[in-house]
Coordinates of C-alpha atoms in Angstrom, one line a residue:
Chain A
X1344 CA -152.6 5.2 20.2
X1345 CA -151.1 4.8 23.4
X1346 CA -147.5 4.9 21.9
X1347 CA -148.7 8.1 20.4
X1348 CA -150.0 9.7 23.8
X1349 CA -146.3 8.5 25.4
X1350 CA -143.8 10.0 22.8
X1351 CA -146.6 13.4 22.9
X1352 CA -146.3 13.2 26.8
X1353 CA -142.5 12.3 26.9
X1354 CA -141.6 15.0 24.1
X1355 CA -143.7 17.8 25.5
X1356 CA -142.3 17.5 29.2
X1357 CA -138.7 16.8 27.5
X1358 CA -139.5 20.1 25.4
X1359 CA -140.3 22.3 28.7
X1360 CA -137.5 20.7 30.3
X1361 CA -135.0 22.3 28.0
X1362 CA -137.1 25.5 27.5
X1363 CA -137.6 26.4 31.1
X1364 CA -134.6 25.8 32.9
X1365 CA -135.8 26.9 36.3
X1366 CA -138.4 24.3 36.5
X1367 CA -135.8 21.5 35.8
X1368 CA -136.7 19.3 39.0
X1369 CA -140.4 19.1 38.5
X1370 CA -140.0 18.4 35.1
X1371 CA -137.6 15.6 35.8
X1372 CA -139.7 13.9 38.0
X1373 CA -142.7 15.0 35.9
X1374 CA -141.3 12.7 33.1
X1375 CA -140.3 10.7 35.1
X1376 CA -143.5 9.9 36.8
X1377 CA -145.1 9.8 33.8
X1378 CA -143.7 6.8 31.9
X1379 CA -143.7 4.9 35.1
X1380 CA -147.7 5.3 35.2
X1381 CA -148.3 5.0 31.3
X1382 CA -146.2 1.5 32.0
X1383 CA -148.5 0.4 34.8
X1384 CA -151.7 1.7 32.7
X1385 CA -150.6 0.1 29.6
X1386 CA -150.0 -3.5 31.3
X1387 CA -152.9 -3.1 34.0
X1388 CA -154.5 -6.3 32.3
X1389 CA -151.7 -8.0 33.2
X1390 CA -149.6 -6.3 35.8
X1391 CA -147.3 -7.9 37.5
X1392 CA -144.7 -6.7 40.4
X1393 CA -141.4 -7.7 37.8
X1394 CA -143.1 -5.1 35.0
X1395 CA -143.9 -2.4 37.8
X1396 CA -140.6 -2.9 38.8
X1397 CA -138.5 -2.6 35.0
X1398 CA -140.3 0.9 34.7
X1399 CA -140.0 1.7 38.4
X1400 CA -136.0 1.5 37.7
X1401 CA -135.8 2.8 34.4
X1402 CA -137.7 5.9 35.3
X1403 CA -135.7 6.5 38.2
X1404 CA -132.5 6.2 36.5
X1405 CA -133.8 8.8 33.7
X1406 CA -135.1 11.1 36.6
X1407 CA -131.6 10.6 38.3
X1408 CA -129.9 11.5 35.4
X1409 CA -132.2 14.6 34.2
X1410 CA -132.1 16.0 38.0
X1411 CA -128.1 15.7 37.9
X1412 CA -127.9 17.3 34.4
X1413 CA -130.2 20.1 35.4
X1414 CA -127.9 20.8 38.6
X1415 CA -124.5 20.3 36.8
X1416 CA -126.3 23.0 34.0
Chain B
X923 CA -117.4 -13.9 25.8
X924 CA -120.3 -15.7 27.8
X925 CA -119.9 -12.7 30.5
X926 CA -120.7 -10.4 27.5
X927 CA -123.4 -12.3 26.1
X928 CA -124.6 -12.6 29.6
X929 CA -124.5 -9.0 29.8
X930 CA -125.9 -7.4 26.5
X931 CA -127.6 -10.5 24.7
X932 CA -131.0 -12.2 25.7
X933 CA -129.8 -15.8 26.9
X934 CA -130.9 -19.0 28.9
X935 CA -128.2 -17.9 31.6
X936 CA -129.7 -14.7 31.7
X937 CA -134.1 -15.6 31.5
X938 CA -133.3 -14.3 28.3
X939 CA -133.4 -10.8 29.6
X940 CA -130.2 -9.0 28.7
X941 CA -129.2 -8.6 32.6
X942 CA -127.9 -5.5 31.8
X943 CA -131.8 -4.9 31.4
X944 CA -132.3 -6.9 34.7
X945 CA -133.8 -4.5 37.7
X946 CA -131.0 -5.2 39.9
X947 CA -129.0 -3.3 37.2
X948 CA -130.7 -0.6 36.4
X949 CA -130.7 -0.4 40.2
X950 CA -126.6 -0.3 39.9
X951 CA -126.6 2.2 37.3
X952 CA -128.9 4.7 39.1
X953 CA -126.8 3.9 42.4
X954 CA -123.6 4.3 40.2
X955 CA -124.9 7.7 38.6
X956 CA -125.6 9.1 42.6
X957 CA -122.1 7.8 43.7
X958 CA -120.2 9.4 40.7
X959 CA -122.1 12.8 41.1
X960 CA -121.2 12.5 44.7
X961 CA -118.0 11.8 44.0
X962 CA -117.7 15.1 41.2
X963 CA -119.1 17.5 43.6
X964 CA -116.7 16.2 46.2
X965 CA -113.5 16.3 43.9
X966 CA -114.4 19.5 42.1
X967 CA -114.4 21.4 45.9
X968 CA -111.4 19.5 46.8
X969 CA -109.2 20.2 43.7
X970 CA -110.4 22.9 42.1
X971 CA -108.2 23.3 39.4
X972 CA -109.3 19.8 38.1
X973 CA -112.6 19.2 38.2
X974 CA -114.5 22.2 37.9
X975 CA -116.5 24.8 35.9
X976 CA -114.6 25.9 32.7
X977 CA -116.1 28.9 31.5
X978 CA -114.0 32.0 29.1
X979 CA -116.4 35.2 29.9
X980 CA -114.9 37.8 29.8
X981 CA -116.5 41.5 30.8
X982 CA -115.4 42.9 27.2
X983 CA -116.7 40.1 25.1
X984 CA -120.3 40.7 27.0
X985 CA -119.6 44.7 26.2
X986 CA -118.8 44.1 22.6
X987 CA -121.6 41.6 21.6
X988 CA -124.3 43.7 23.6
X989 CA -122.7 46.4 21.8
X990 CA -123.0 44.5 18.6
X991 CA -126.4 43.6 19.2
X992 CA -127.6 47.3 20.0
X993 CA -125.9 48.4 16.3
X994 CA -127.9 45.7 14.5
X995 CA -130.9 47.9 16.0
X996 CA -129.5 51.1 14.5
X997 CA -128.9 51.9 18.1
X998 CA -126.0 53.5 19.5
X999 CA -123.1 51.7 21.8
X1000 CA -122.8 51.9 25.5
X1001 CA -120.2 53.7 26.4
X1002 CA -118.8 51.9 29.8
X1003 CA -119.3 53.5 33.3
X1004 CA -116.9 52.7 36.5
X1005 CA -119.9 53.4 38.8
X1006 CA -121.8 51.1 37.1
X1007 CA -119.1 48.4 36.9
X1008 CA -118.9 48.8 40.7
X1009 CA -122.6 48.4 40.9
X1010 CA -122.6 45.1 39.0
X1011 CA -119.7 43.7 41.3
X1012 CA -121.8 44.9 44.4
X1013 CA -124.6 42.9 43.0
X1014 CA -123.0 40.0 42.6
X1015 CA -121.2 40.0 46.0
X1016 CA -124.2 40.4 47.7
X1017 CA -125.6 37.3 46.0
X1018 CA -122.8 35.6 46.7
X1019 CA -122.5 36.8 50.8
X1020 CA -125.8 36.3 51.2
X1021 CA -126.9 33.3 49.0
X1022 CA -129.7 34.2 46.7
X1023 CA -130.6 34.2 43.2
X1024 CA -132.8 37.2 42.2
X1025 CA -133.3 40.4 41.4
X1026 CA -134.2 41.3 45.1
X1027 CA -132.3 40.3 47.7
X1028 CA -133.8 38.8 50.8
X1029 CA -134.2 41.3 52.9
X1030 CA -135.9 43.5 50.2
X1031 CA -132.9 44.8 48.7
X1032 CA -133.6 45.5 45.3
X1033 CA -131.1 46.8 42.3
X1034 CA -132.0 50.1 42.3
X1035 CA -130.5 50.1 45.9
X1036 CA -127.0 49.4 44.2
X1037 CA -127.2 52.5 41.7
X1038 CA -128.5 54.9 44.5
X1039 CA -125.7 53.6 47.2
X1040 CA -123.2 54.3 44.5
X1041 CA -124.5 57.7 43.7
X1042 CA -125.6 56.9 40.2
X1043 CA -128.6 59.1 39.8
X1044 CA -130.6 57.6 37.3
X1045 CA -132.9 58.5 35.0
X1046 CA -133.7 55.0 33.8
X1047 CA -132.1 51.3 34.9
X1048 CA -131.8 47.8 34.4
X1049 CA -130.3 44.9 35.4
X1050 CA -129.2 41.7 33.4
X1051 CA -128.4 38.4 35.7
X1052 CA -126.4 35.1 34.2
X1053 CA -125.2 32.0 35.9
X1054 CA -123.0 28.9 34.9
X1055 CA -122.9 29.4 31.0
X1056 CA -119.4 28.6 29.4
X1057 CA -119.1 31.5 27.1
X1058 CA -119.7 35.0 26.4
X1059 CA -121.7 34.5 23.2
X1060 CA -124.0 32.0 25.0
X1061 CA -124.9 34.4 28.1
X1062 CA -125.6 37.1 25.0
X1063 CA -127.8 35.1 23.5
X1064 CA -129.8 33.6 26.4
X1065 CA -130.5 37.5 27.0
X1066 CA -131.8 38.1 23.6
X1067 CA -133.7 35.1 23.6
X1068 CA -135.8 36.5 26.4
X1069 CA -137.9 39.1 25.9
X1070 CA -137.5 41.2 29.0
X1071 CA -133.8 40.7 28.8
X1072 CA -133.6 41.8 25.2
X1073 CA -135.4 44.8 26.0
X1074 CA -133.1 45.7 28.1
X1075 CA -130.1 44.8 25.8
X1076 CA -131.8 46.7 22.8
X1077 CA -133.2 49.5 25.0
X1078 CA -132.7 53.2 23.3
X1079 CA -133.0 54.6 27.4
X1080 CA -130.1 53.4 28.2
X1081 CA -126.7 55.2 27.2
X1082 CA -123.7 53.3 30.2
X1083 CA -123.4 50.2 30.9
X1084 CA -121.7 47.9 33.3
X1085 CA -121.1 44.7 34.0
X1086 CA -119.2 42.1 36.6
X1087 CA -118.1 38.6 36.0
X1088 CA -117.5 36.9 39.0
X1089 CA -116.4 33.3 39.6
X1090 CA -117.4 31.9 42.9
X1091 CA -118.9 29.2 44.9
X1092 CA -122.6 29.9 44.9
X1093 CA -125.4 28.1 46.5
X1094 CA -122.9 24.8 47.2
X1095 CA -121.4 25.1 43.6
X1096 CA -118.6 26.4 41.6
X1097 CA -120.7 29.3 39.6
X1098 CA -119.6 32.6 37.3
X1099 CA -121.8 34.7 38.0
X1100 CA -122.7 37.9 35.3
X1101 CA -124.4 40.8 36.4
X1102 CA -125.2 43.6 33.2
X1103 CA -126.6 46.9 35.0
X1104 CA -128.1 49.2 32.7
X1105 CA -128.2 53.3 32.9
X1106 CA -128.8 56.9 31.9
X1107 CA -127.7 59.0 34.3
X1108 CA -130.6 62.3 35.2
X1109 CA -127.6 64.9 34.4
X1110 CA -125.1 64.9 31.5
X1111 CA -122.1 65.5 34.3
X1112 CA -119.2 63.3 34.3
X1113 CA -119.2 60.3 36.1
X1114 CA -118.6 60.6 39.7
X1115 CA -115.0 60.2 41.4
X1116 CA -114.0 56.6 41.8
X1117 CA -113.6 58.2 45.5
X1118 CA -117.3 58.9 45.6
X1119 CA -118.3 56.0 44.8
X1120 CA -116.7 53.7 47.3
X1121 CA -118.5 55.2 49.6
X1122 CA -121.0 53.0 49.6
X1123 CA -123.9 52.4 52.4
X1124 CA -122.8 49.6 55.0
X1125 CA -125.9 47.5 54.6
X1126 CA -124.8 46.7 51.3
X1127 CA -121.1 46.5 51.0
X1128 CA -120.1 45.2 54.5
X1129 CA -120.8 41.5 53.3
X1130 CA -120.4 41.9 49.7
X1131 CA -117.2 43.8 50.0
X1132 CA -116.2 40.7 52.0
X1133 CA -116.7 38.5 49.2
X1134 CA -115.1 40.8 46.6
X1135 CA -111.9 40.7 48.9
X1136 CA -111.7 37.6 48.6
X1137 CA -112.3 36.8 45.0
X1138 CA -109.8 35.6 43.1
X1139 CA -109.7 34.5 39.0
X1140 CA -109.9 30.5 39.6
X1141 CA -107.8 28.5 38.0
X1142 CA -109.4 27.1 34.1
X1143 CA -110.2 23.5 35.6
X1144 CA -108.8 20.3 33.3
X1145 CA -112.3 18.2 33.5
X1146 CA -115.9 20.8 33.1
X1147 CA -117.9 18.5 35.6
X1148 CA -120.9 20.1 33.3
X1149 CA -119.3 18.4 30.4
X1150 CA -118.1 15.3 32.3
X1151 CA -122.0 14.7 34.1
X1152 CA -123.2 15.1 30.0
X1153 CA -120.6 12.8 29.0
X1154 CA -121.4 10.0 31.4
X1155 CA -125.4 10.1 30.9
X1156 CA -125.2 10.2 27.2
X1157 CA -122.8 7.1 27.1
X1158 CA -124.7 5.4 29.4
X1159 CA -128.3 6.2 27.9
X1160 CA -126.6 5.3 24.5
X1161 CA -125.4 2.0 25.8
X1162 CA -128.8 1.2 27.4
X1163 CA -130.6 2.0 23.9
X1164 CA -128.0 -0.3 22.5
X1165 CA -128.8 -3.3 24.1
X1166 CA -132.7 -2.6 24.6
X1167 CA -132.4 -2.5 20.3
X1168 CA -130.5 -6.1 20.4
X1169 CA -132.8 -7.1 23.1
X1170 CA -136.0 -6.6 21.0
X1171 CA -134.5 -7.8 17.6
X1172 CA -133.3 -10.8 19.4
X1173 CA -136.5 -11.6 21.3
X1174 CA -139.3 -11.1 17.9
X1175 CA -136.6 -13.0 15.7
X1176 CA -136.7 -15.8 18.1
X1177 CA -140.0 -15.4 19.2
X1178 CA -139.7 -15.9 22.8
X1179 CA -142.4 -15.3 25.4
X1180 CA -141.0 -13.5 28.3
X1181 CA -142.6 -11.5 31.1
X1182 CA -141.4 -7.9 30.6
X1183 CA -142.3 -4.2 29.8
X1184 CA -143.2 -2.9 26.4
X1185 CA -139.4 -2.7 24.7
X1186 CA -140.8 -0.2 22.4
X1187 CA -141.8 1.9 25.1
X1188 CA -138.6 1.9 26.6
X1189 CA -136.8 2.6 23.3
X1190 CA -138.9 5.8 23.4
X1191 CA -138.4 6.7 27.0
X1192 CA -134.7 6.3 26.4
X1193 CA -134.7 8.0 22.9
X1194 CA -136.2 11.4 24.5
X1195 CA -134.2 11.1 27.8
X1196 CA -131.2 10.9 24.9
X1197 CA -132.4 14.3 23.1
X1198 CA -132.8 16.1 26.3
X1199 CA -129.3 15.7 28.3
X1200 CA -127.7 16.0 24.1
X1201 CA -130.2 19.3 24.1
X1202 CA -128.9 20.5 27.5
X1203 CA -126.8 23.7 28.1
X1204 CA -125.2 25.3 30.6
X1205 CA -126.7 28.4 32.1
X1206 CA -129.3 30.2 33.9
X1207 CA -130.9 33.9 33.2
X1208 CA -132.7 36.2 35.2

């Protein structure tokens, strides 16, 4: 279920991203910001600071690269 | 061979964590992504003709597909006006000389202004607005996949049409801007001398006419930084996917316990971050 309400979540903002090219920046760090918290909700039994971190990083490198795509485009 | 394993492969010398997976690299990616983006903005300004914007619009393609489009309608072509051409290029220099990105400038000029400083009485207008897209056929159909745009496009009001191409550096970028104006003039008198029409109020042309002076065709860059940014963050989301895939396989086959995120999670954050910059185009309408 939860995998579900991520890909929903991940695929909807990716969807508006490409459909609504002036509001590129929010929607970067709207996806952006939305993993990282599915991540910390997900593992909130067991959070530690190393998981935190592996989706801290890994939604900022997707944000970085949406945000530069979305300039470049 | 050990650096690769080290690298790609979960292993003792890595916690069995691929440290490309690590935090400290994902860090160095992100920090490598910024640098290189810094780095294309800074060599694209530098040396133009390299690194650049590579785009092939060209005012008669846009004429001919609108045109095109119009006849699918059983509606007749727009026959091209020089006062309107010289509206559109007015347009776009003032965006250009003074910065903005709409159909009203910021200090309330709005396109209507153009067609009455050019003396183009009107009986009905429109204006059309396209930035950074690589072709003709592209800017045409991002018009007609808008409504208001296509209205426009596919309007039976409008009988001229005009339209400037101008390739500039806009808001801290290299940009083509497009600019389609639309028109029916109130009488059916020819078009006013070209000598009319330059004379033009000074509110409007004193900046943009400074920019139109000093427009010039740039040279077709080598590298498309548009293409060269896409290139970059597909490879390196495809490599990341890569060795997430040979992470997982790797880690259930062997059935280690390791303190980590969901990999599955990942594989689907990465998956959709794939479709979206492989979805991405070029170009922005107004």
């Amino acid at each position: 279920m939860s995998y579900l309400i991520l890909v929903l979540v991940l695929g909807g903002l990716g969807g508006a991203y490409l459909y609504w090219p002036a509001y590129r920046l929010g929607l970067s760090l709207a996806l952006g910001l939305s993993y990282f918290l599915w991540g910390v909700l997900v593992h909130k039994n067991q959070l530690h600071w190393q998981i935190v971190l592996e989706y801290f990083s890994l939604a900022l490198l997707g944000v970085s690269l949406l945000i530069f795509m979305g300039l470049r485009a | 061979m050990s650096l690769l394993f080290h690298l790609f492969l979960p292993h003792s010398s890595n916690n069995y964590k691929a440290k490309t997976l690590h935090v400290s690299s994902l860090s160095a990616l992100m920090l490598l992504v910024m640098v290189s983006q810094i780095l294309i903005t800074i060599f694209s300004r530098a040396v133009p003709g390299v690194l650049g914007i590579a785009t092939s619009i060209t005012v008669q393609e846009l004429i001919d597909l609108t045109n095109s489009k119009r006849q699918e309608q059983g509606l007749p072509a727009l026959a091209v006006n020089q006062t309107l051409v010289q509206v559109a290029q007015q347009k776009a220099a003032d965006m250009i000389a003074k910065n903005y990105w709409a159909h009203t400038s910021p200090d309330g000029l709005t396109p209507w202004t153009f067609f009455k400083s050019a003396n183009y009485k009107y009986l009905y207008a429109g204006e059309n607005l396209a930035r950074d897209f690589s072709d003709s056929t592209s800017v045409v159909n991002a018009w007609m996949n808008s409504s208001t745009h296509r209205e426009n496009i596919v309007s039976n009001r409008y009988r001229e049409i005009g339209i400037a191409v101008i390739h500039d550096t806009f808001q801290g970028q290299p940009t083509t801007l497009v600019v389609q104006m639309f028109g029916t003039q109130v009488s059916s008198a020819p078009v006013v001398a070209q000598k009319q029409v330059t004379k033009t109020v000074g509110q409007i042309t004193e900046a943009a006419e400074a920019v139109l002076a000093e427009i010039q065709a740039p040279p077709l860059p080598v590298i498309d930084s548009f293409s060269l940014t896409k290139a970059v963050s597909i490879s390196l989301t495809l490599i990341l996917l890569t060795v997430m895939v040979i992470d997982a396989v790797v880690i259930t086959r062997k059935r280690i316990v390791r303190l980590s995120g969901k990999a599955w999670a990942h594989l689907v954050f990465l998956g959709i971050l794939l479709l979206v910059i492989i979805g991405i185009q070029p170009g922005l309408i107004l």
